[in-house]
Short mmCIF file of C-alpha atoms in Angstrom, two decimals:
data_model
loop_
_atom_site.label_atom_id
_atom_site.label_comp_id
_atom_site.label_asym_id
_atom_site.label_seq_id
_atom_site.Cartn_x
_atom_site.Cartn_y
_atom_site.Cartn_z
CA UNK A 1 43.45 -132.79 -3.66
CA UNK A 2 43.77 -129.15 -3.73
CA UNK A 3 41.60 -126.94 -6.34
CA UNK A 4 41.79 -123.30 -6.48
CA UNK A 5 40.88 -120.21 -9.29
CA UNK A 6 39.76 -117.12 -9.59
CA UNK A 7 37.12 -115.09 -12.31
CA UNK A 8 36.35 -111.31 -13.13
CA UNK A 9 33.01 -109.73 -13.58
CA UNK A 10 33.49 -106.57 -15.01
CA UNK A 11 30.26 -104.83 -13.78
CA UNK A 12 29.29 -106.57 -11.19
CA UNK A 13 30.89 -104.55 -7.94
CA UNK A 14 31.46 -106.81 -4.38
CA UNK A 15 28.70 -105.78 -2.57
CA UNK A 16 26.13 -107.27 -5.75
CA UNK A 17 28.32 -110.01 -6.19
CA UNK A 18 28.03 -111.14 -2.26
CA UNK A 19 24.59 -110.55 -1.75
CA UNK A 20 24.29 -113.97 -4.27
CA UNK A 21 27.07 -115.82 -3.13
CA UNK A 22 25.44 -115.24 0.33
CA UNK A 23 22.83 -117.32 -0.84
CA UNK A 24 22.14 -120.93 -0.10
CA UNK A 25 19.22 -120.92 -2.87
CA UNK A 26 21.54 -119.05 -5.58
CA UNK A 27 24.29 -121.18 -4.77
CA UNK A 28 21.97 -124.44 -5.02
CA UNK A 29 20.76 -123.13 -8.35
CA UNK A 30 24.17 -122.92 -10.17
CA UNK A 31 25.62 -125.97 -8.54
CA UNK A 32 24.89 -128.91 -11.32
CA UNK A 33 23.27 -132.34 -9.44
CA UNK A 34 22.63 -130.31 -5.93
CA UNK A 35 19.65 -131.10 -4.90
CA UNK A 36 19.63 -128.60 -1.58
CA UNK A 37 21.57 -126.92 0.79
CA UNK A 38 19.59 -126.18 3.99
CA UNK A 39 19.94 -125.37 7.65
CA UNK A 40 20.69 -128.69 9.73
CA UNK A 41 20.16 -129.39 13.09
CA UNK A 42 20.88 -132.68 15.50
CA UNK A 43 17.65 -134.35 14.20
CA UNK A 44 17.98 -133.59 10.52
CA UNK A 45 17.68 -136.58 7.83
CA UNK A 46 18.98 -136.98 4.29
CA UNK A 47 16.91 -139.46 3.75
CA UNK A 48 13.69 -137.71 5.15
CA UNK A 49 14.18 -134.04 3.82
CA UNK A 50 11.83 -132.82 0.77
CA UNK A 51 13.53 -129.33 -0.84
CA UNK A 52 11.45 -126.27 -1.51
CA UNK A 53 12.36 -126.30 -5.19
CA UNK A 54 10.36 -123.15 -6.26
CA UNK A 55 12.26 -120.71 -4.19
CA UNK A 56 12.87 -117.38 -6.29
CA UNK A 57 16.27 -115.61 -6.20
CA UNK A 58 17.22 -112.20 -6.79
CA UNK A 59 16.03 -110.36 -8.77
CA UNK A 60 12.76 -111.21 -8.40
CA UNK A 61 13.22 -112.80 -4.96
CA UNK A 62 11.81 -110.80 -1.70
CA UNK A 63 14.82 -108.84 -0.03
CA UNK A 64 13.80 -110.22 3.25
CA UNK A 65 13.89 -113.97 1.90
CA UNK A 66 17.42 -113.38 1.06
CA UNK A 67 18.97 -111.97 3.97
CA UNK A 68 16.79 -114.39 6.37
CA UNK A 69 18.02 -117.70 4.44
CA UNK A 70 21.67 -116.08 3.80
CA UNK A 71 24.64 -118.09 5.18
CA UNK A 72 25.22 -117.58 8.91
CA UNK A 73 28.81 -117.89 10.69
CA UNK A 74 28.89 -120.64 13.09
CA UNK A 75 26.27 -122.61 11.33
CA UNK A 76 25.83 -125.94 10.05
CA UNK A 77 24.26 -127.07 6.84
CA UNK A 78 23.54 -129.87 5.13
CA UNK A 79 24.29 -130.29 1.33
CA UNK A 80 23.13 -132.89 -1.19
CA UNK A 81 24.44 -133.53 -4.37
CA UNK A 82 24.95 -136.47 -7.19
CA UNK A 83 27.23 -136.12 -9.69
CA UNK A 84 29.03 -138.38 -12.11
CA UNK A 85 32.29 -139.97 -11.29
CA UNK A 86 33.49 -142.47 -14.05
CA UNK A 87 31.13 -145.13 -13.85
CA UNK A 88 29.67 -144.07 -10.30
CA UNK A 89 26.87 -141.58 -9.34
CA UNK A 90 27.33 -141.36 -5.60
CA UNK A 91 25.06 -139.24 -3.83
CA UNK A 92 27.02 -136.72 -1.56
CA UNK A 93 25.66 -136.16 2.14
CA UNK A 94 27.28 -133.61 3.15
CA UNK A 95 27.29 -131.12 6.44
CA UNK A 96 29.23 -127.88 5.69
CA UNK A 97 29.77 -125.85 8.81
CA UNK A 98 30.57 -121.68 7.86
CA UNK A 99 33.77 -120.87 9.81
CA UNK A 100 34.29 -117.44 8.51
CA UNK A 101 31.77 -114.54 6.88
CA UNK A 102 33.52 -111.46 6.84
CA UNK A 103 31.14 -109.03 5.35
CA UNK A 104 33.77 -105.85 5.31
CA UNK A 105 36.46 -108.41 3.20
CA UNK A 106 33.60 -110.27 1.34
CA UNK A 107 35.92 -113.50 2.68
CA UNK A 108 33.40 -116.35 3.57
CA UNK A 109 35.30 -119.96 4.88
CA UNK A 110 33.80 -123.53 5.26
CA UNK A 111 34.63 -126.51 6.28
CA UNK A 112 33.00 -130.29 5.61
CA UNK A 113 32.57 -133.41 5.45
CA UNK A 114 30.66 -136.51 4.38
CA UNK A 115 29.36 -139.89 2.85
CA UNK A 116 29.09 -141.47 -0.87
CA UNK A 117 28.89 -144.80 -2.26
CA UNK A 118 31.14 -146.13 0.26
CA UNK A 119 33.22 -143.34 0.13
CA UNK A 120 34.19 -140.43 2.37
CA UNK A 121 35.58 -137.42 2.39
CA UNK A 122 36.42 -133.63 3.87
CA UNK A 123 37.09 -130.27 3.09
CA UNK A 124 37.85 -127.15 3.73
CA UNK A 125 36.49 -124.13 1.35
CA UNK A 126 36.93 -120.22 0.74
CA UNK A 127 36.06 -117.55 -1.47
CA UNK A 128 37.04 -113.48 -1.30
CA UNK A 129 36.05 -110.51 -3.52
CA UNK A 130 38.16 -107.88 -4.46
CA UNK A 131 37.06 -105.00 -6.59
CA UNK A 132 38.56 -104.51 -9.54
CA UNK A 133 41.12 -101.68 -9.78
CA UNK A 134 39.98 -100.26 -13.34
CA UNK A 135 36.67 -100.27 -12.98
CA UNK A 136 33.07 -101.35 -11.25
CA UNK A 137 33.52 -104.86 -11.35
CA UNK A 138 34.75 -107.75 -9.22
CA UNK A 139 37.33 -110.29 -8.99
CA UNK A 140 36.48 -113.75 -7.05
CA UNK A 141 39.22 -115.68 -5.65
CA UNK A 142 38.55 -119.58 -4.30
CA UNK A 143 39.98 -122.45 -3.15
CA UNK A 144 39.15 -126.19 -2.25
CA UNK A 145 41.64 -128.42 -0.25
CA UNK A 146 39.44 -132.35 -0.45
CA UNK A 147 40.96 -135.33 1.29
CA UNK A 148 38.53 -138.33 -0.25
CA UNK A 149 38.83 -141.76 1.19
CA UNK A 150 37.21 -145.42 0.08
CA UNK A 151 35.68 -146.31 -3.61
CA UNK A 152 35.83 -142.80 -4.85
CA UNK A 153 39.27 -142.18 -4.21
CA UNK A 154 40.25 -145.15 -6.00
CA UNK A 155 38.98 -144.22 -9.47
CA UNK A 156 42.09 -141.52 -8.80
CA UNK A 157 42.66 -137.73 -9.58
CA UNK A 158 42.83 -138.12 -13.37
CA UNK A 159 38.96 -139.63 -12.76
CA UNK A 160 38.34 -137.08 -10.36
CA UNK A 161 39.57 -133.52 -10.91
CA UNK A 162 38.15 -133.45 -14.48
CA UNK A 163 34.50 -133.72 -13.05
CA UNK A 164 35.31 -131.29 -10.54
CA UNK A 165 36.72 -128.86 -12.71
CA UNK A 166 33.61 -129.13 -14.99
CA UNK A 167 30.99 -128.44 -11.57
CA UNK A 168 33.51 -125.85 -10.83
CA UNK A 169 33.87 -124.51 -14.02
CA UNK A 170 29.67 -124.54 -14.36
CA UNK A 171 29.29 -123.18 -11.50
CA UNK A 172 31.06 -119.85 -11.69
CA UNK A 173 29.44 -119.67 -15.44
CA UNK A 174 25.85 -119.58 -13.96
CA UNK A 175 26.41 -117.91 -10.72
CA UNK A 176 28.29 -115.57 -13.09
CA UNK A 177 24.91 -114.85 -15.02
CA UNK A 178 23.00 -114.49 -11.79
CA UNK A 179 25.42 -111.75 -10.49
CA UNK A 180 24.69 -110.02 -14.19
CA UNK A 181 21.15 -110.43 -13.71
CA UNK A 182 21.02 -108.69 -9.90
CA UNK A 183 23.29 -106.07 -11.32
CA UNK A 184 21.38 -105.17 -13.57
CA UNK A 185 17.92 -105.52 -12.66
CA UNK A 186 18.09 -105.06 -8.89
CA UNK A 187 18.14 -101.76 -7.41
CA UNK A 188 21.44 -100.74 -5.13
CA UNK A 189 18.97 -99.80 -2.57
CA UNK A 190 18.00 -103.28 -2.38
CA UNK A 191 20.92 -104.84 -2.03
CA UNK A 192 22.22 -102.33 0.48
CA UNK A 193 19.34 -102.76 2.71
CA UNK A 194 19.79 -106.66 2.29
CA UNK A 195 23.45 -106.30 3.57
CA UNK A 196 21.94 -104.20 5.93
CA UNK A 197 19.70 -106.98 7.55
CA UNK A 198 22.63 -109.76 7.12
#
């Protein structure tokens, strides 16, 4: 199944716009029924991790926090998320590795895969920012290719791609409204010196 789209954010420039999509936290915040999305390692446990649910975001976050917890190249992570399928609610394990984090481009690439209710399934992921031409803001390009195998995959696309347009679809909305947010209450300096330390 193949998903792609793009939005604009007329004020928001690339470099504001980045700094939040470079965020694990953010990104957990504006994806509905994720639980976390944290660093893994070879002894890491679904079943054992407890989230830090109080973690602050820009603006009021601490610049450091951000660029220390922001997405690394080469790095695994492990995502967990329940959502709705028809009459299912499987609970996603999933590890998402970063291929690509181009911060000249603002082009970020990921691939993954994982477990639900007897399902299973993989992906591979990407995003880029482009600035607008007539103005300050940004355009946001993505893409999803999923292959999904076992119970999941037999409730079929017209099941499926509704509910992930709709997490899709909420998604940009609130991430949208966090960009707006840093944009306007977080100083450039700020962000600069956080894409400084990524």
């Amino acid at each position: 199944m193949e998903f792609d789209g793009e939005f604009e954010l007329e004020e928001v420039p690339p470099e504001k716009a980045w700094i939040v999509l470079s965020d694990p936290v953010a990104v957990r915040n504006s994806l509905k029924g994720c639980t976390y999305i944290t660093p893994m390692d070879d002894d890491f446990s679904f079943d054992d991790y407890e989230a830090d649910e109080d973690l602050e975001t820009l603006p009021e976050a601490d610049a450091e926090d951000v660029a220390e917890r922001a997405f690394v190249e080469g790095k695994e992570y492990a995502a967990l998320m329940q959502v709705g399928v028809g009459s299912v609610k499987p609970r996603f394990e999933t590890s998402v590795m970063i291929q690509e984090r181009d911060e000249e481009d603002f082009t970020m690439t990921a691939t993954g895969s994982g477990t639900a209710s007897g399902s299973s399934f993989s992906m591979n992921s990407g995003m880029q920012i482009y600035p607008l031409e007539d103005g300050e803001g940004s355009r946001i390009e993505w893409w999803t290719e999923a292959d999904i195998s076992g119970r999941i995959a037999q409730l079929g696309s017209r099941v499926i791609e509704p509910v992930a347009n709709k997490i899709v679809g909420n998604f940009f909305s609130d991430i949208e409204q966090q960009m707006t947010d840093v944009d306007e209450e977080t100083d450039s300096g700020i962000t600069d010196r956080i894409r400084g330390m990524l």
